[in-house]
Short mmCIF file of C-alpha atoms and ligand atoms in Angstrom, two decimals:
data_model
loop_
_atom_site.label_atom_id
_atom_site.label_comp_id
_atom_site.label_asym_id
_atom_site.label_seq_id
_atom_site.Cartn_x
_atom_site.Cartn_y
_atom_site.Cartn_z
CA UNK A 161 -70.35 -42.98 -70.55
CA UNK A 162 -67.06 -42.70 -72.50
CA UNK A 163 -66.72 -44.94 -75.76
CA UNK A 164 -63.52 -46.03 -77.34
CA UNK A 165 -62.21 -48.28 -80.22
CA UNK A 166 -59.42 -49.53 -78.34
CA UNK A 167 -58.99 -49.29 -74.38
CA UNK A 168 -55.54 -50.04 -72.85
CA UNK A 169 -55.59 -51.05 -69.38
CA UNK A 170 -52.27 -49.96 -67.81
CA UNK A 171 -50.02 -47.05 -68.75
CA UNK A 172 -46.65 -48.75 -68.39
CA UNK A 173 -44.16 -49.44 -71.24
CA UNK A 174 -46.32 -51.98 -73.14
CA UNK A 175 -49.45 -49.79 -72.75
CA UNK A 176 -47.82 -46.69 -74.04
CA UNK A 177 -46.55 -48.64 -77.23
CA UNK A 178 -50.06 -50.11 -77.72
CA UNK A 179 -51.77 -46.83 -77.49
CA UNK A 180 -49.24 -45.31 -80.02
CA UNK A 181 -49.64 -48.18 -82.74
CA UNK A 182 -53.24 -48.27 -82.27
CA UNK A 183 -54.00 -44.52 -82.58
CA UNK A 184 -51.57 -44.34 -85.49
CA UNK A 185 -54.10 -46.86 -87.23
CA UNK A 186 -56.74 -44.35 -86.65
CA UNK A 187 -58.40 -46.17 -83.75
CA UNK A 188 -59.91 -44.00 -80.88
CA UNK A 189 -57.83 -44.99 -78.06
CA UNK A 190 -57.54 -44.52 -74.54
CA UNK A 191 -55.35 -45.63 -71.65
CA UNK A 192 -56.64 -46.41 -68.12
CA UNK A 193 -54.04 -46.16 -65.51
CA UNK A 194 -54.40 -46.74 -61.82
CA UNK A 195 -51.67 -44.34 -60.80
CA UNK A 196 -52.04 -40.50 -60.92
CA UNK A 197 -49.53 -40.65 -63.95
CA UNK A 198 -48.60 -43.08 -66.55
CA UNK A 199 -45.03 -44.64 -66.91
CA UNK A 200 -44.02 -44.39 -63.22
CA UNK A 201 -41.74 -47.61 -63.48
CA UNK A 202 -40.07 -46.42 -66.63
CA UNK A 203 -38.57 -43.58 -64.72
CA UNK A 204 -36.50 -45.90 -62.72
CA UNK A 205 -35.53 -48.46 -65.16
CA UNK A 206 -31.65 -48.90 -65.81
CA UNK A 207 -30.99 -46.97 -62.55
CA UNK A 208 -32.79 -43.87 -63.98
CA UNK A 209 -31.11 -44.23 -67.61
CA UNK A 210 -33.61 -46.69 -69.18
CA UNK A 211 -31.69 -49.61 -70.81
CA UNK A 212 -34.53 -49.74 -73.28
CA UNK A 213 -33.54 -52.65 -75.44
CA UNK A 214 -30.56 -55.13 -76.50
CA UNK A 215 -28.85 -55.21 -79.62
CA UNK A 216 -29.29 -59.03 -79.74
CA UNK A 217 -32.77 -60.06 -78.81
CA UNK A 218 -32.68 -63.95 -78.97
CA UNK A 219 -35.20 -66.47 -77.76
CA UNK A 220 -32.57 -67.70 -75.28
CA UNK A 221 -32.88 -64.52 -73.33
CA UNK A 222 -36.71 -65.03 -72.60
CA UNK A 223 -38.19 -67.48 -70.24
CA UNK A 224 -41.66 -68.80 -69.48
CA UNK A 225 -43.69 -71.93 -70.05
CA UNK A 226 -43.20 -71.45 -73.85
CA UNK A 227 -40.51 -68.84 -74.54
CA UNK A 228 -40.86 -69.54 -78.28
CA UNK A 229 -44.02 -67.44 -77.90
CA UNK A 230 -41.90 -64.32 -78.18
CA UNK A 231 -40.71 -65.34 -81.87
CA UNK A 232 -43.71 -64.25 -83.92
CA UNK A 233 -43.94 -60.72 -82.03
CA UNK A 234 -40.34 -60.01 -82.65
CA UNK A 235 -40.56 -61.10 -86.24
CA UNK A 236 -43.05 -58.18 -86.66
CA UNK A 237 -41.36 -55.69 -84.57
CA UNK A 238 -37.41 -56.39 -84.01
CA UNK A 239 -34.70 -54.74 -82.32
CA UNK A 240 -33.87 -52.42 -85.11
CA UNK A 241 -37.64 -51.36 -85.37
CA UNK A 242 -37.55 -50.61 -81.47
CA UNK A 243 -34.55 -48.49 -82.00
CA UNK A 244 -36.06 -46.77 -85.23
CA UNK A 245 -39.39 -46.37 -83.34
CA UNK A 246 -37.55 -44.35 -80.60
CA UNK A 247 -35.29 -42.53 -83.22
CA UNK A 248 -38.42 -41.09 -84.89
CA UNK A 249 -39.70 -39.98 -81.66
CA UNK A 250 -36.34 -38.00 -80.94
CA UNK A 251 -34.34 -40.54 -78.80
CA UNK A 252 -30.85 -40.92 -79.98
CA UNK A 253 -29.58 -44.27 -78.76
CA UNK A 254 -26.06 -45.83 -77.70
CA UNK A 255 -25.10 -49.24 -77.18
CA UNK A 256 -23.11 -50.36 -74.20
CA UNK A 257 -21.57 -53.53 -72.84
CA UNK A 258 -23.32 -56.77 -73.65
CA UNK A 259 -25.46 -54.90 -76.36
CA UNK A 260 -27.36 -52.97 -73.71
CA UNK A 261 -29.14 -49.98 -75.50
CA UNK A 262 -29.87 -46.72 -73.62
CA UNK A 263 -30.95 -43.22 -74.75
CA UNK A 264 -27.67 -41.22 -75.50
CA UNK A 265 -28.87 -38.66 -72.98
CA UNK A 266 -29.11 -41.28 -70.21
CA UNK A 267 -32.25 -40.08 -68.99
CA UNK A 268 -35.32 -42.54 -68.55
CA UNK A 269 -37.38 -39.22 -68.12
CA UNK A 270 -36.81 -38.30 -71.74
CA UNK A 271 -38.04 -41.90 -73.07
CA UNK A 272 -41.26 -41.41 -71.12
CA UNK A 273 -41.72 -37.72 -72.33
CA UNK A 274 -41.42 -38.81 -76.03
CA UNK A 275 -44.03 -41.55 -75.57
CA UNK A 276 -46.33 -39.15 -73.74
CA UNK A 277 -46.04 -36.40 -76.54
CA UNK A 278 -46.80 -38.83 -79.14
CA UNK A 279 -49.81 -40.06 -77.37
CA UNK A 280 -50.81 -36.64 -76.92
CA UNK A 281 -50.24 -35.72 -80.52
CA UNK A 282 -52.34 -38.88 -81.57
CA UNK A 283 -55.15 -37.64 -79.30
CA UNK A 284 -54.84 -40.77 -76.96
CA UNK A 285 -57.02 -40.05 -73.90
CA UNK A 286 -54.82 -40.61 -70.51
CA UNK A 287 -57.39 -41.62 -68.09
CA UNK A 288 -55.25 -41.53 -64.92
CA UNK A 289 -56.12 -42.64 -61.13
CA UNK A 290 -58.51 -45.10 -62.85
CA UNK A 291 -58.00 -48.52 -61.67
CA UNK A 292 -59.94 -51.10 -63.77
CA UNK A 293 -61.66 -53.46 -61.39
CA UNK A 294 -63.90 -55.45 -63.92
CA UNK A 295 -64.23 -56.06 -67.72
CA UNK A 296 -67.53 -57.21 -68.81
CA UNK A 297 -68.12 -58.69 -72.24
CA UNK A 298 -71.05 -57.21 -74.10
CA UNK A 299 -72.51 -58.43 -77.40
CA UNK A 300 -69.92 -56.39 -79.65
CA UNK A 301 -67.84 -54.66 -77.15
CA UNK A 302 -66.81 -54.36 -73.44
CA UNK A 303 -67.96 -52.59 -70.36
CA UNK A 304 -64.96 -51.53 -68.03
CA UNK A 305 -65.60 -50.76 -64.40
CA UNK A 306 -63.11 -48.64 -62.70
CA UNK A 307 -62.62 -48.18 -58.81
CA UNK A 308 -64.11 -44.51 -59.16
CA UNK A 309 -67.36 -46.21 -60.93
CA UNK A 310 -66.37 -44.64 -64.30
CA UNK A 311 -68.34 -46.24 -66.98
CA UNK A 312 -66.04 -46.80 -70.07
CA UNK A 313 -66.86 -48.98 -73.15
CA UNK A 314 -64.57 -50.00 -75.77
CA UNK A 315 -64.64 -52.45 -78.76
CA UNK A 316 -61.31 -53.75 -78.15
CA UNK A 317 -59.16 -54.12 -74.88
CA UNK A 318 -55.40 -54.57 -74.39
CA UNK A 319 -54.48 -55.63 -70.95
CA UNK A 320 -51.03 -54.34 -70.34
CA UNK A 321 -51.23 -54.09 -66.35
CA UNK A 322 -47.63 -55.59 -65.88
CA UNK A 323 -47.06 -58.47 -63.24
CA UNK A 324 -46.59 -58.12 -59.49
CA UNK A 325 -42.98 -56.95 -59.37
CA UNK A 326 -42.33 -53.53 -57.71
CA UNK A 327 -46.07 -52.77 -56.83
CA UNK A 328 -45.07 -49.37 -55.54
CA UNK A 329 -44.58 -48.51 -59.04
CA UNK A 330 -48.10 -49.47 -60.10
CA UNK A 331 -48.00 -53.25 -61.08
CA UNK A 332 -49.94 -55.06 -58.16
CA UNK A 333 -51.10 -58.13 -59.87
CA UNK A 334 -54.61 -56.87 -60.50
CA UNK A 335 -54.29 -57.62 -64.21
CA UNK A 336 -54.07 -61.27 -63.31
CA UNK A 337 -57.42 -61.04 -61.46
CA UNK A 338 -58.89 -59.45 -64.46
CA UNK A 339 -57.62 -62.07 -66.92
CA UNK A 340 -58.66 -64.72 -64.39
CA UNK A 341 -62.30 -63.37 -64.49
CA UNK A 342 -62.30 -63.54 -68.15
CA UNK A 343 -61.46 -67.37 -68.02
CA UNK A 344 -57.77 -67.12 -68.53
CA UNK A 345 -55.15 -69.36 -66.60
CA UNK A 346 -52.51 -67.76 -64.60
CA UNK A 347 -49.21 -69.52 -64.38
CA UNK A 348 -48.04 -68.93 -60.88
CA UNK A 349 -46.21 -65.71 -60.59
CA UNK A 350 -42.91 -65.50 -58.74
CA UNK A 351 -40.37 -62.70 -58.43
CA UNK A 352 -37.44 -62.74 -60.73
CA UNK A 353 -34.45 -60.38 -61.38
CA UNK A 354 -34.24 -59.92 -57.54
CA UNK A 355 -31.50 -60.11 -54.90
CA UNK A 356 -30.74 -63.43 -53.22
CA UNK A 357 -30.89 -64.13 -49.49
CA UNK A 358 -28.26 -66.39 -48.21
CA UNK A 359 -27.75 -68.33 -45.05
CA UNK A 360 -24.17 -67.55 -44.07
CA UNK A 361 -22.59 -66.77 -40.75
CA UNK A 362 -20.09 -64.38 -42.29
CA UNK A 363 -22.46 -62.11 -44.15
CA UNK A 364 -21.95 -59.24 -41.56
CA UNK A 365 -18.16 -59.21 -42.52
CA UNK A 366 -18.86 -59.36 -46.15
CA UNK A 367 -21.56 -56.74 -46.28
CA UNK A 368 -20.65 -53.76 -48.72
CA UNK A 369 -17.94 -55.73 -50.57
CA UNK A 370 -17.85 -55.59 -54.40
CA UNK A 371 -16.00 -58.12 -56.52
CA UNK A 372 -15.87 -59.30 -60.06
CA UNK A 373 -16.88 -62.87 -59.94
CA UNK A 374 -18.21 -66.12 -61.53
CA UNK A 375 -21.29 -67.36 -59.89
CA UNK A 376 -22.62 -70.73 -60.29
CA UNK A 377 -26.06 -71.92 -59.14
CA UNK A 378 -26.28 -75.53 -57.87
CA UNK A 379 -29.64 -77.42 -57.19
CA UNK A 380 -29.14 -80.62 -55.14
CA UNK A 381 -25.44 -80.41 -56.22
CA UNK A 382 -26.26 -80.17 -59.91
CA UNK A 383 -24.92 -77.23 -61.75
CA UNK A 384 -27.94 -75.26 -63.25
CA UNK A 385 -26.45 -71.90 -64.64
CA UNK A 386 -23.42 -69.74 -64.27
CA UNK A 387 -23.09 -66.05 -64.56
CA UNK A 388 -20.17 -63.50 -64.60
CA UNK A 389 -20.06 -60.02 -63.50
CA UNK A 390 -19.92 -57.71 -60.57
CA UNK A 391 -21.46 -58.95 -57.24
CA UNK A 392 -22.31 -57.16 -54.19
CA UNK A 393 -22.62 -58.60 -50.62
CA UNK A 394 -25.17 -57.28 -48.19
CA UNK A 395 -26.43 -58.02 -44.65
CA UNK A 396 -29.25 -60.29 -46.08
CA UNK A 397 -27.04 -61.95 -48.96
CA UNK A 398 -25.96 -60.87 -52.36
CA UNK A 399 -26.95 -58.87 -55.48
CA UNK A 400 -25.43 -57.54 -58.60
CA UNK A 401 -26.43 -58.46 -62.41
CA UNK A 402 -25.06 -62.07 -62.25
CA UNK A 403 -27.11 -62.59 -58.92
CA UNK A 404 -30.39 -61.06 -60.62
CA UNK A 405 -30.10 -63.39 -63.62
CA UNK A 406 -29.77 -66.49 -61.42
CA UNK A 407 -32.63 -65.46 -59.08
CA UNK A 408 -35.26 -66.78 -61.56
CA UNK A 409 -34.54 -70.39 -60.40
CA UNK A 410 -35.08 -69.67 -56.66
CA UNK A 411 -38.84 -69.77 -56.73
CA UNK A 412 -39.24 -71.66 -59.98
CA UNK A 413 -42.23 -74.22 -59.18
CA UNK A 414 -40.30 -76.99 -60.56
CA UNK A 415 -37.40 -76.45 -58.12
CA UNK A 416 -39.46 -76.24 -55.04
CA UNK A 417 -38.17 -78.09 -51.99
CA UNK A 418 -34.72 -78.39 -53.43
CA UNK A 419 -31.41 -77.36 -51.87
CA UNK A 420 -29.71 -74.39 -53.60
CA UNK A 421 -26.42 -73.20 -53.28
CA UNK A 422 -24.24 -70.41 -55.08
CA UNK A 423 -20.70 -71.26 -55.68
CA UNK A 424 -18.65 -68.05 -55.95
CA UNK A 425 -15.39 -67.72 -57.73
CA UNK A 426 -13.64 -64.43 -57.22
CA UNK A 427 -10.80 -65.09 -59.25
CA UNK A 428 -12.76 -66.12 -62.58
CA UNK A 429 -9.71 -64.88 -64.51
CA UNK A 430 -7.32 -67.36 -63.03
CA UNK A 431 -7.27 -71.21 -63.14
CA UNK A 432 -7.35 -73.01 -59.77
CA UNK A 433 -3.75 -74.41 -60.47
CA UNK A 434 -2.42 -71.06 -61.42
CA UNK A 435 -4.05 -69.43 -58.34
CA UNK A 436 -2.57 -71.96 -55.96
CA UNK A 437 0.89 -71.34 -57.68
CA UNK A 438 0.57 -67.79 -57.21
CA UNK A 439 -0.38 -68.20 -53.37
CA UNK A 440 2.64 -70.52 -52.80
CA UNK A 441 4.96 -67.98 -54.37
CA UNK A 442 3.26 -65.07 -52.57
CA UNK A 443 3.57 -66.73 -49.21
CA UNK A 444 7.22 -67.51 -49.84
CA UNK A 445 7.94 -63.95 -50.86
CA UNK A 446 5.97 -62.63 -47.78
CA UNK A 447 7.17 -65.35 -45.38
CA UNK A 448 8.06 -62.80 -42.70
CA UNK A 449 4.31 -61.96 -42.49
CA UNK A 450 1.42 -63.67 -40.96
CA UNK A 451 -1.02 -65.31 -43.29
CA UNK A 452 -3.48 -62.60 -42.56
CA UNK A 453 -1.04 -59.72 -43.32
CA UNK A 454 0.17 -61.58 -46.52
CA UNK A 455 -3.35 -61.72 -47.74
CA UNK A 456 -3.73 -57.98 -47.70
CA UNK A 457 -3.78 -56.49 -51.21
CA UNK A 458 -4.80 -59.88 -52.61
CA UNK A 459 -8.58 -59.76 -51.87
CA UNK A 460 -10.80 -57.21 -50.03
CA UNK A 461 -9.50 -56.82 -46.37
CA UNK A 462 -12.82 -57.60 -44.80
CA UNK A 463 -12.90 -60.89 -46.68
CA UNK A 464 -9.58 -62.06 -45.42
CA UNK A 465 -10.61 -63.44 -41.93
CA UNK A 466 -13.72 -65.37 -42.99
CA UNK A 467 -11.75 -66.84 -45.88
CA UNK A 468 -9.00 -68.15 -43.51
CA UNK A 469 -11.52 -69.17 -40.96
CA UNK A 470 -13.40 -71.40 -43.58
CA UNK A 471 -10.08 -72.86 -44.86
CA UNK A 472 -9.23 -73.80 -41.12
CA UNK A 473 -6.14 -71.59 -41.11
CA UNK A 474 -5.25 -69.78 -38.08
CA UNK A 475 -4.76 -66.03 -39.18
CA UNK A 476 -1.74 -65.51 -37.07
CA UNK A 477 0.22 -68.22 -38.39
CA UNK A 478 3.50 -67.32 -40.41
CA UNK A 479 2.81 -67.57 -43.99
CA UNK A 480 5.88 -69.68 -44.52
CA UNK A 481 4.40 -72.37 -42.25
CA UNK A 482 1.44 -73.31 -44.57
CA UNK A 483 1.73 -76.30 -46.38
CA UNK A 484 0.29 -77.53 -49.78
CA UNK A 485 -3.04 -78.89 -48.25
CA UNK A 486 -3.49 -75.40 -46.44
CA UNK A 487 -2.90 -73.44 -49.71
CA UNK A 488 -5.14 -76.01 -51.59
CA UNK A 489 -7.96 -75.18 -48.96
CA UNK A 490 -7.44 -71.36 -49.38
CA UNK A 491 -7.52 -71.74 -53.16
CA UNK A 492 -10.77 -73.63 -52.75
CA UNK A 493 -12.21 -70.85 -50.64
CA UNK A 494 -11.32 -68.19 -53.23
CA UNK A 495 -12.45 -70.15 -56.34
CA UNK A 496 -15.34 -71.91 -54.92
CA UNK A 497 -16.94 -70.40 -51.92
CA UNK A 498 -20.32 -71.90 -51.12
CA UNK A 499 -23.44 -70.00 -49.93
CA UNK A 500 -26.72 -71.79 -48.93
CA UNK A 501 -29.67 -69.88 -50.65
CA UNK A 502 -32.55 -69.19 -48.45
CA UNK A 503 -34.73 -67.18 -50.69
CA UNK A 504 -35.09 -64.02 -52.27
CA UNK A 505 -36.11 -60.43 -51.24
CA UNK A 506 -39.64 -59.61 -51.75
CA UNK A 507 -41.89 -58.43 -54.73
CA UNK A 508 -41.13 -55.02 -53.79
CA UNK A 509 -37.50 -55.49 -54.76
CA UNK A 510 -38.08 -57.60 -57.96
CA UNK A 511 -37.51 -55.96 -61.31
CA UNK A 512 -39.67 -58.63 -63.14
CA UNK A 513 -42.53 -61.19 -62.66
CA UNK A 514 -42.03 -64.79 -63.87
CA UNK A 515 -45.36 -66.53 -64.73
CA UNK A 516 -48.49 -64.75 -65.54
CA UNK A 517 -51.23 -65.20 -68.31
CA UNK A 518 -50.83 -68.58 -69.97
CA UNK A 519 -49.42 -68.00 -73.52
CA UNK A 520 -51.24 -71.08 -74.68
CA UNK A 521 -54.45 -69.12 -74.43
CA UNK A 522 -53.23 -66.16 -76.61
CA UNK A 523 -52.59 -66.04 -80.07
CA UNK A 524 -48.82 -65.50 -80.72
CA UNK A 525 -49.18 -63.58 -83.86
CA UNK A 526 -51.74 -60.91 -82.88
CA UNK A 527 -51.67 -61.42 -79.17
CA UNK A 528 -55.48 -61.60 -79.13
CA UNK A 529 -57.07 -63.94 -76.48
CA UNK A 530 -58.00 -67.24 -77.85
CA UNK A 531 -60.71 -67.37 -75.16
CA UNK A 532 -62.34 -64.03 -75.45
CA UNK A 533 -62.13 -62.47 -78.86
CA UNK A 534 -61.39 -58.70 -78.69
CA UNK A 535 -59.28 -59.00 -75.67
CA UNK A 536 -55.41 -58.54 -76.03
CA UNK A 537 -52.43 -59.01 -73.82
CA UNK A 538 -48.96 -57.42 -73.88
CA UNK A 539 -45.96 -56.91 -71.86
CA UNK A 540 -45.20 -58.54 -68.40
CA UNK A 541 -48.72 -59.72 -67.67
CA UNK A 542 -47.92 -62.50 -70.10
CA UNK A 543 -46.04 -65.66 -69.07
CA UNK A 544 -42.86 -64.18 -70.51
CA UNK A 545 -39.81 -62.59 -68.70
CA UNK A 546 -36.36 -61.67 -70.01
CA UNK A 547 -32.85 -61.59 -68.72
CA UNK A 548 -31.39 -58.41 -67.38
CA UNK A 549 -29.98 -56.15 -70.33
CA UNK A 550 -32.98 -54.33 -71.78
CA UNK A 551 -34.78 -57.55 -72.81
CA UNK A 552 -37.71 -56.88 -70.65
CA UNK A 553 -38.46 -53.48 -72.09
CA UNK A 554 -37.82 -54.86 -75.61
CA UNK A 555 -40.66 -57.25 -74.98
CA UNK A 556 -42.85 -54.72 -73.56
CA UNK A 557 -42.44 -52.33 -76.60
CA UNK A 558 -42.53 -55.12 -79.25
CA UNK A 559 -45.64 -56.85 -77.56
CA UNK A 560 -47.43 -53.68 -76.93
CA UNK A 561 -46.84 -52.28 -80.37
CA UNK A 562 -48.10 -55.41 -81.99
CA UNK A 563 -51.11 -55.93 -79.84
CA UNK A 564 -52.30 -52.26 -80.71
CA UNK A 565 -51.77 -52.66 -84.26
CA UNK A 566 -53.65 -55.78 -84.46
CA UNK A 567 -56.47 -54.52 -82.22
CA UNK A 568 -56.77 -51.54 -84.38
CA UNK A 569 -56.43 -53.28 -87.77
CA UNK A 570 -59.20 -55.66 -86.68
CA UNK A 571 -61.66 -52.69 -86.36
CA UNK A 572 -60.78 -51.48 -89.79
CA UNK A 573 -61.34 -54.91 -91.38
CA UNK A 574 -64.65 -54.93 -89.65
CA UNK A 575 -65.56 -51.45 -90.89
CA UNK A 576 -64.71 -52.25 -94.39
CA UNK A 577 -66.65 -55.39 -94.36
CA UNK A 578 -69.76 -53.45 -92.99
CA UNK A 579 -69.37 -50.78 -95.70
CA UNK A 580 -69.61 -53.53 -98.48
C1 FAD B 1278 -36.40 -50.97 -60.73
C2 FAD B 1278 -36.65 -51.58 -61.96
C3 FAD B 1278 -35.54 -51.38 -63.22
C4 FAD B 1278 -35.97 -52.00 -64.36
N1 FAD B 1278 -34.99 -51.70 -65.31
C5 FAD B 1278 -35.16 -52.19 -66.58
C6 FAD B 1278 -34.27 -51.95 -67.62
O1 FAD B 1278 -33.42 -51.05 -67.51
N2 FAD B 1278 -34.51 -52.65 -68.83
C7 FAD B 1278 -35.43 -53.50 -68.95
O2 FAD B 1278 -35.56 -53.98 -69.94
N3 FAD B 1278 -36.28 -53.72 -68.05
C8 FAD B 1278 -36.26 -53.05 -66.79
N4 FAD B 1278 -37.08 -53.29 -65.89
C9 FAD B 1278 -38.39 -54.14 -66.17
C10 FAD B 1278 -39.25 -53.51 -66.96
O3 FAD B 1278 -39.52 -52.05 -66.27
C11 FAD B 1278 -40.64 -54.19 -67.00
O4 FAD B 1278 -40.57 -55.35 -67.51
C12 FAD B 1278 -41.54 -53.43 -67.89
O5 FAD B 1278 -41.74 -52.05 -67.37
C13 FAD B 1278 -42.86 -54.03 -68.07
O6 FAD B 1278 -43.76 -53.21 -68.84
P1 FAD B 1278 -45.41 -53.39 -68.80
O7 FAD B 1278 -46.03 -52.34 -69.41
O8 FAD B 1278 -45.67 -54.84 -69.04
O9 FAD B 1278 -45.76 -53.22 -67.23
P2 FAD B 1278 -45.54 -52.02 -66.14
O10 FAD B 1278 -44.35 -51.20 -66.62
O11 FAD B 1278 -45.40 -52.64 -64.82
O12 FAD B 1278 -46.79 -51.15 -66.43
C14 FAD B 1278 -48.07 -51.73 -65.87
C15 FAD B 1278 -49.00 -50.33 -65.60
O13 FAD B 1278 -50.27 -50.93 -65.45
C16 FAD B 1278 -50.87 -50.15 -64.33
N5 FAD B 1278 -52.01 -50.98 -63.75
C17 FAD B 1278 -51.78 -52.25 -63.22
N6 FAD B 1278 -53.00 -52.60 -62.93
C18 FAD B 1278 -53.96 -51.84 -63.41
C19 FAD B 1278 -55.30 -51.75 -63.22
N7 FAD B 1278 -56.09 -52.68 -62.89
N8 FAD B 1278 -55.89 -50.67 -63.82
C20 FAD B 1278 -55.18 -49.65 -64.32
N9 FAD B 1278 -54.00 -49.66 -64.41
C21 FAD B 1278 -53.30 -50.67 -63.90
C22 FAD B 1278 -49.79 -49.86 -63.56
O14 FAD B 1278 -49.96 -48.93 -62.49
C23 FAD B 1278 -48.51 -49.62 -64.37
O15 FAD B 1278 -48.47 -48.41 -64.68
C24 FAD B 1278 -37.14 -52.84 -64.65
C25 FAD B 1278 -37.90 -52.89 -63.68
C26 FAD B 1278 -37.71 -52.30 -62.22
C27 FAD B 1278 -38.74 -52.52 -61.09
#
């Protein structure tokens, strides 16, 4: 039997941060990880570059039943402290567009390496290929049963098992089962930051097309959210950062059985009226061409035919023949092309999990369970998820670090008390 002060279940971003803060406080710490190595998911974050935080961590960038839950954690470990934490470990950082923070060397592997070296230096036991299947509350500690039948005991436990997104990288939702067995409520998990599937006859023509766009999500004809950036069409639908951001509404429990549409504006920089005027001038200038030919150089060639078809304009017509109503319809298709949403890609493709362990049952200062003292939660296993842009890893580091700190400090308080 192995005995620890603090046992961390899950060696992802939040688990590694928990292990470091716990061990720095002098607690005998171990990480149990179901995969043969810790940090597998970290290696693929930010397309292998690891967008590890954001320069502006605001509550509005976080979502869940109670997104205010993140406030206390970030007040104890804020964005500057995250950057300093990595700086001390040797990671020089740089800020890119929209406050996204990356390691200057652009290597997620470097981020994982420094975390592992620090765990090693602090004497953290990495127990890999150990899937935790059960946590039993004993009088003053916990017994942890792993898939291999390993017998582990620990005074405190931090559950950092992640959610269900990208199970091929380790997080298969088993942490929810562990939390549930301990009496915790799980807010229905659903995939977020995931590509959106569209119901559209022209997708095969659009596949592979990239465009800057403003994309608005409508639910039952009501505008819910708008995002801007590069989009990419695919045979199943659409992806790109604005789409990932909007995907969190698609399976939202309160929006079940609604009709959802994306309105795509591929000329976000031009007002409707100005675009219409530009088209009038263009067709006048190119009056000797067919409308299809006159559109070449304006939008992606493969978009021309579907756009004309949807505007009800015969592609062979002379551009000089178009009347004001035709150009109005064409402008409409360029500024407000509508797509019916039919779902998202699966958990395998999702970057994060919405839903998770109910935050109402967890203390927002220490991240200790209000139901089972001695159990802590951090990272994506909680009902908190962030926008794309480094917010999810920032949450994982901050919540992980804080949970590890409080778990280890609570032991010290106890030891001091016993000495007296
Ligand atoms: C492709 C991709 C790209 C991403 N890019 C970014 C990015 O650039 N920036 C950003 O902020 N966020 C990004 N994210 C999201 C971010 O990676 C996660 O939010 C973050 O890793 C969550 O950290 P975590 O420690 O809570 O969970 P995870 O990183 O999922 O770690 C959980 C760990 O627990 C282990 N585990 C699970 N169950 C058990 C069990 N029963 N016993 C033992 N071990 C268990 C798993 O194997 C895993 O190693 C990306 C996600 C994906 C999938």
